[in-house]
CSV table of C-alpha atoms in Angstrom, one decimal:
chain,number,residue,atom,x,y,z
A,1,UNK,CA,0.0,0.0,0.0
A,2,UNK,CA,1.1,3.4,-0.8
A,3,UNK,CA,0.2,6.7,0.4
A,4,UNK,CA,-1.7,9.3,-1.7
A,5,UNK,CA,-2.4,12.9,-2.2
A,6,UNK,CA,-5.8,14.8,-1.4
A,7,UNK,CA,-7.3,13.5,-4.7
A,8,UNK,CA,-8.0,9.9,-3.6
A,9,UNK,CA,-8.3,11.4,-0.2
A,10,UNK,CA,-11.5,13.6,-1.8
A,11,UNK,CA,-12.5,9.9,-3.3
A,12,UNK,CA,-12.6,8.2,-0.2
A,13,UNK,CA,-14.6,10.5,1.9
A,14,UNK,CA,-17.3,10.8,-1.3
A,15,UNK,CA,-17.0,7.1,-1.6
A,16,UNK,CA,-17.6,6.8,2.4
A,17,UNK,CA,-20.7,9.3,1.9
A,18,UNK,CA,-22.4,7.5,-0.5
A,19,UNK,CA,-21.8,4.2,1.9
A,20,UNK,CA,-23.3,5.9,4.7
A,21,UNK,CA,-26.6,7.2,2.6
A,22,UNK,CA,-27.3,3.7,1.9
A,23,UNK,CA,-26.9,1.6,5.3
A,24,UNK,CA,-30.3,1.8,6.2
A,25,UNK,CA,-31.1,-0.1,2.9
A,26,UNK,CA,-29.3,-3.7,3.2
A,27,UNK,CA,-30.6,-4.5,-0.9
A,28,UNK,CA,-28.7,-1.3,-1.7
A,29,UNK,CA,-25.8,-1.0,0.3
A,30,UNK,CA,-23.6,-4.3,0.3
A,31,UNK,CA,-23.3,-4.8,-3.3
A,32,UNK,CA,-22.7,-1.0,-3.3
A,33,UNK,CA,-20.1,-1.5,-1.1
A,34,UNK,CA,-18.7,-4.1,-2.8
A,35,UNK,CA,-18.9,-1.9,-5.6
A,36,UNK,CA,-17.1,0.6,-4.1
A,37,UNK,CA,-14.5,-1.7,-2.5
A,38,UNK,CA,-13.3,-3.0,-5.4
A,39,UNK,CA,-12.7,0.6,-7.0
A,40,UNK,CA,-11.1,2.1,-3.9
A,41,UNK,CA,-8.5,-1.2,-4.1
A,42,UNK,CA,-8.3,-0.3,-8.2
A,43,UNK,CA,-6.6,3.1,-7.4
A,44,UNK,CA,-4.9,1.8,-4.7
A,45,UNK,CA,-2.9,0.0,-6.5
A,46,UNK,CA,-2.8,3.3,-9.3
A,47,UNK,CA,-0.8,5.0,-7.0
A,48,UNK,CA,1.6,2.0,-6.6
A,49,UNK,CA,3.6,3.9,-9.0
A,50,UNK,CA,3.6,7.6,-8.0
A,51,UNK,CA,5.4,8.8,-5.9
A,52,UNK,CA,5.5,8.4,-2.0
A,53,UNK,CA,3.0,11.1,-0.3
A,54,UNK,CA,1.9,11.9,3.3
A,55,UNK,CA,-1.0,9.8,3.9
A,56,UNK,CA,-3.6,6.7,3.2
A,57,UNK,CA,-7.1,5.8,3.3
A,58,UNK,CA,-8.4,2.3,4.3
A,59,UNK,CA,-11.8,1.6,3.3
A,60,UNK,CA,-14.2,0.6,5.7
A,61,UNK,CA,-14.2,-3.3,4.9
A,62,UNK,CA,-10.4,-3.1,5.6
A,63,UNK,CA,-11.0,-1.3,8.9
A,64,UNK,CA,-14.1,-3.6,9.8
A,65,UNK,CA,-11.8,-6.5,9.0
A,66,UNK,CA,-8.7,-4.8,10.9
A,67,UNK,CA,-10.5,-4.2,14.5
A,68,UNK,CA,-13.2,-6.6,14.0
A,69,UNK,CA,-12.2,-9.6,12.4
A,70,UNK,CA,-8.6,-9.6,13.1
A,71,UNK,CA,-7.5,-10.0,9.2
A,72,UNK,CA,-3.9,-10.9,8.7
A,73,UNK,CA,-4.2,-9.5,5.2
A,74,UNK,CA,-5.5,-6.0,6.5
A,75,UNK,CA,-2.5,-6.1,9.8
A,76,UNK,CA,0.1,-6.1,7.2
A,77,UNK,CA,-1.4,-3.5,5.2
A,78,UNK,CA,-1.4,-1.0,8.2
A,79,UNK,CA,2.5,-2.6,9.0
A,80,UNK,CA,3.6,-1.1,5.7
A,81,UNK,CA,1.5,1.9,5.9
A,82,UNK,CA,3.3,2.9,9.2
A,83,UNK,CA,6.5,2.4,6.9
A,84,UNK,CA,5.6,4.4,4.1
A,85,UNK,CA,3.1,7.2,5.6
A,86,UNK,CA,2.6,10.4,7.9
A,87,UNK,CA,-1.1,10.1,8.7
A,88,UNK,CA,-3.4,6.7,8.3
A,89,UNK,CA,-7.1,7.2,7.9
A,90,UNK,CA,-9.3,3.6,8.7
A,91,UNK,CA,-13.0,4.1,8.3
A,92,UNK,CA,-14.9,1.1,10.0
A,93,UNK,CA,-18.2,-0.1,9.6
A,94,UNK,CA,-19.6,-2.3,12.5
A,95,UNK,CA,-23.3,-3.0,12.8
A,96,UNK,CA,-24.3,0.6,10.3
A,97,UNK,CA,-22.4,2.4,12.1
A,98,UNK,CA,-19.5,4.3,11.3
A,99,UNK,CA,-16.1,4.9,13.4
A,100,UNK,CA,-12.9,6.0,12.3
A,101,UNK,CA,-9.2,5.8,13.3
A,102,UNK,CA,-6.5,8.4,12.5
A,103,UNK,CA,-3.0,7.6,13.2
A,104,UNK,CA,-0.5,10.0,13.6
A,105,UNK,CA,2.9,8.5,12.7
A,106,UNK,CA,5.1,11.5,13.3
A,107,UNK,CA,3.4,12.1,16.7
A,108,UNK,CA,2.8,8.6,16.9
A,109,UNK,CA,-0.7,9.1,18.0
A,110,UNK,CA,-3.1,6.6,17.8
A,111,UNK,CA,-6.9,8.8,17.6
A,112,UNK,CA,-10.4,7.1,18.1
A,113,UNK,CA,-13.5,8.7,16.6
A,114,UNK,CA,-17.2,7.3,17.6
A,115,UNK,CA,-19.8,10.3,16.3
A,116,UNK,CA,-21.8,9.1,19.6
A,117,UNK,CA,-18.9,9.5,21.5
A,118,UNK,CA,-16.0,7.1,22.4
A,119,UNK,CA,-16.4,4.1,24.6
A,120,UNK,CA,-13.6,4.2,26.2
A,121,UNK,CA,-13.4,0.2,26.0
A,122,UNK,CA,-13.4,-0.2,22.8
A,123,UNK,CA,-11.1,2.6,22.1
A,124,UNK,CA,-8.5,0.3,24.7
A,125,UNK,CA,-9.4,-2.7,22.8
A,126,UNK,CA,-8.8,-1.0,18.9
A,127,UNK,CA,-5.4,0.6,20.5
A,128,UNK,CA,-4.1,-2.9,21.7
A,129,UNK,CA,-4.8,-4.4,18.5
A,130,UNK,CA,-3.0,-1.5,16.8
A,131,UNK,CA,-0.5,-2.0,19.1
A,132,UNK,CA,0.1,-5.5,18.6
A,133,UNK,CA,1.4,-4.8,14.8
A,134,UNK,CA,4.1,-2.4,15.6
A,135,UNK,CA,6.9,-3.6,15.6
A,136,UNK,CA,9.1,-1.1,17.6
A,137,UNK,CA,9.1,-0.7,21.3
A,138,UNK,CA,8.7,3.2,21.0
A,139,UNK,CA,5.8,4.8,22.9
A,140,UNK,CA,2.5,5.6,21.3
A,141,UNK,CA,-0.1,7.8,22.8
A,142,UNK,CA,-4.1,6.6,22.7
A,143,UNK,CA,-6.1,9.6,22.3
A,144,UNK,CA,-9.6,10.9,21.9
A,145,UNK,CA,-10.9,14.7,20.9
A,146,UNK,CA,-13.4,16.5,21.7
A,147,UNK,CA,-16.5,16.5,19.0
A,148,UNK,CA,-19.2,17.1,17.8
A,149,UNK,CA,-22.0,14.4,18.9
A,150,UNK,CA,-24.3,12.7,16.4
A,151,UNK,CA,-28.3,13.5,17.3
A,152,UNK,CA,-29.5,11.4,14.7
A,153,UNK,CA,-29.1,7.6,13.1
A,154,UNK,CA,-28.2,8.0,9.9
A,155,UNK,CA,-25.3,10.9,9.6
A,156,UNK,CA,-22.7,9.0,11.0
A,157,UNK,CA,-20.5,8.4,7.8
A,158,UNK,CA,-20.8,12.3,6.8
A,159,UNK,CA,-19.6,13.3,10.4
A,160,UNK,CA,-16.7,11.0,10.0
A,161,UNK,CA,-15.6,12.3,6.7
A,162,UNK,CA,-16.7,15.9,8.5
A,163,UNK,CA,-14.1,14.6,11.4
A,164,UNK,CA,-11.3,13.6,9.1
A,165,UNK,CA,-11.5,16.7,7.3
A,166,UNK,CA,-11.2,18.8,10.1
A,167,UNK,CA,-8.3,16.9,11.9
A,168,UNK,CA,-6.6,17.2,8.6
A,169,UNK,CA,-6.8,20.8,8.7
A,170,UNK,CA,-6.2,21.0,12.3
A,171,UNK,CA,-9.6,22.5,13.3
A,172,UNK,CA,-11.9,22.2,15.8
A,173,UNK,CA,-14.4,19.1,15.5
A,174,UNK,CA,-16.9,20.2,17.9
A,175,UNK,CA,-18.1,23.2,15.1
A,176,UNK,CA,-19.0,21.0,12.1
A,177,UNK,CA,-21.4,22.3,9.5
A,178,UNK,CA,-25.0,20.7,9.3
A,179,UNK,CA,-24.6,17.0,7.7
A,180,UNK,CA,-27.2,18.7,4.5
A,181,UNK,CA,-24.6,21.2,4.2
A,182,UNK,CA,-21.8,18.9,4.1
A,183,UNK,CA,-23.3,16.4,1.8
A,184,UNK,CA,-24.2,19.1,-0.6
A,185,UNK,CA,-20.3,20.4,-0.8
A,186,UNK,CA,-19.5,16.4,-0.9
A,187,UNK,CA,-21.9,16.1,-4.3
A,188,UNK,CA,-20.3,18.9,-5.8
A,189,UNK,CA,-17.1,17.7,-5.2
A,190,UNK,CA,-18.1,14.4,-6.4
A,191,UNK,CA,-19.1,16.5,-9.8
A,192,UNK,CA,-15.7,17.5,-10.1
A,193,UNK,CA,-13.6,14.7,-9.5
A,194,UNK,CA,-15.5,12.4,-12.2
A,195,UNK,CA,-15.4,15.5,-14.9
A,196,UNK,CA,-11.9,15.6,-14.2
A,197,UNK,CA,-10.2,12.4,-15.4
């Protein structure tokens, strides 16, 4: 796996959108995301041959798999992603419901995001397992922030891309536009991208 620039970055969080508008909907959302797994591991491998950047995106599956499952496949992926990267994004999907890791290699920071808020359980257990694939005895730092919480039962995958956004940009997560407002910038963006080969 190789790190990217903000373009698959902008991908990711559309494609993660668009998984999140159809959860509710079983018939349309797995062979959506299946759909969209398979593309998001297509341009992976694309950037195979560009050169190294600052950070990656999982997709959810992978991060599902990673905390969930306990995937050999997906553990090695993050192994070389600590190698090769600044910042690692892993979307997971449990139960419809979104979560997200960011991991800061520099600051070697390990972050949990819940949009109902962190349980601080399973933000031990995911850290533990992310622990157990380093493979150097430095000291990493488990860490929630402060953000906004989710009032409803269905915006969860916009307020993690919301999230991501922000804690690339170093802003605050607690003032996070309206999910509407969010998912209208995300559709324009998506506009964009696919007139833009």
């Amino acid at each position: 796996m190789k790190c990217s620039g903000s373009r698959l970055h902008q991908k990711a969080l559309i494609l993660l959108l668009e998984f999140s508008k159809l959860w509710s909907d079983p018939s349309k959302f797995w062979p959506f995301l299946d759909f969209g797994f398979s593309k998001f591991r297509r341009e992976k491998r694309d950037i195979a041959q560009r050169s190294r950047q600052n950070f990656v995106c999982f997709s959810c599956i992978e991060g599902h798999q990673l905390f969930y499952k306990n995937s050999l496949e997906s553990k090695s992926e993050l192994k070389n992603a600590l190698t090769e990267c600044n910042q690692i994004i892993i979307p997971i999907l449990h139960f419809n419901h979104f979560t997200s890791a960011f991991i800061k290699v520099v600051e070697k920071q390990f972050i949990y995001i819940d949009p109902f808020g962190e349980n601080g359980k399973i933000v031990i257990t995911f850290f533990l397992t992310f622990r157990d694939i380093l493979e150097d005895s430095t000291i990493w730092l488990s860490k929630t922030v402060d953000h906004y919480i989710q009032v409803d039962f269905f915006n969860c995958g916009v307020h993690i891309c919301q999230f991501v956004e922000a804690l690339f940009q170093s802003a605050d997560l607690i003032e996070v536009e309206s999910p509407s407002e969010c998912t209208k910038i995300m559709k324009l963006l998506d506009v964009e991208i696919a007139a833009d080969p």
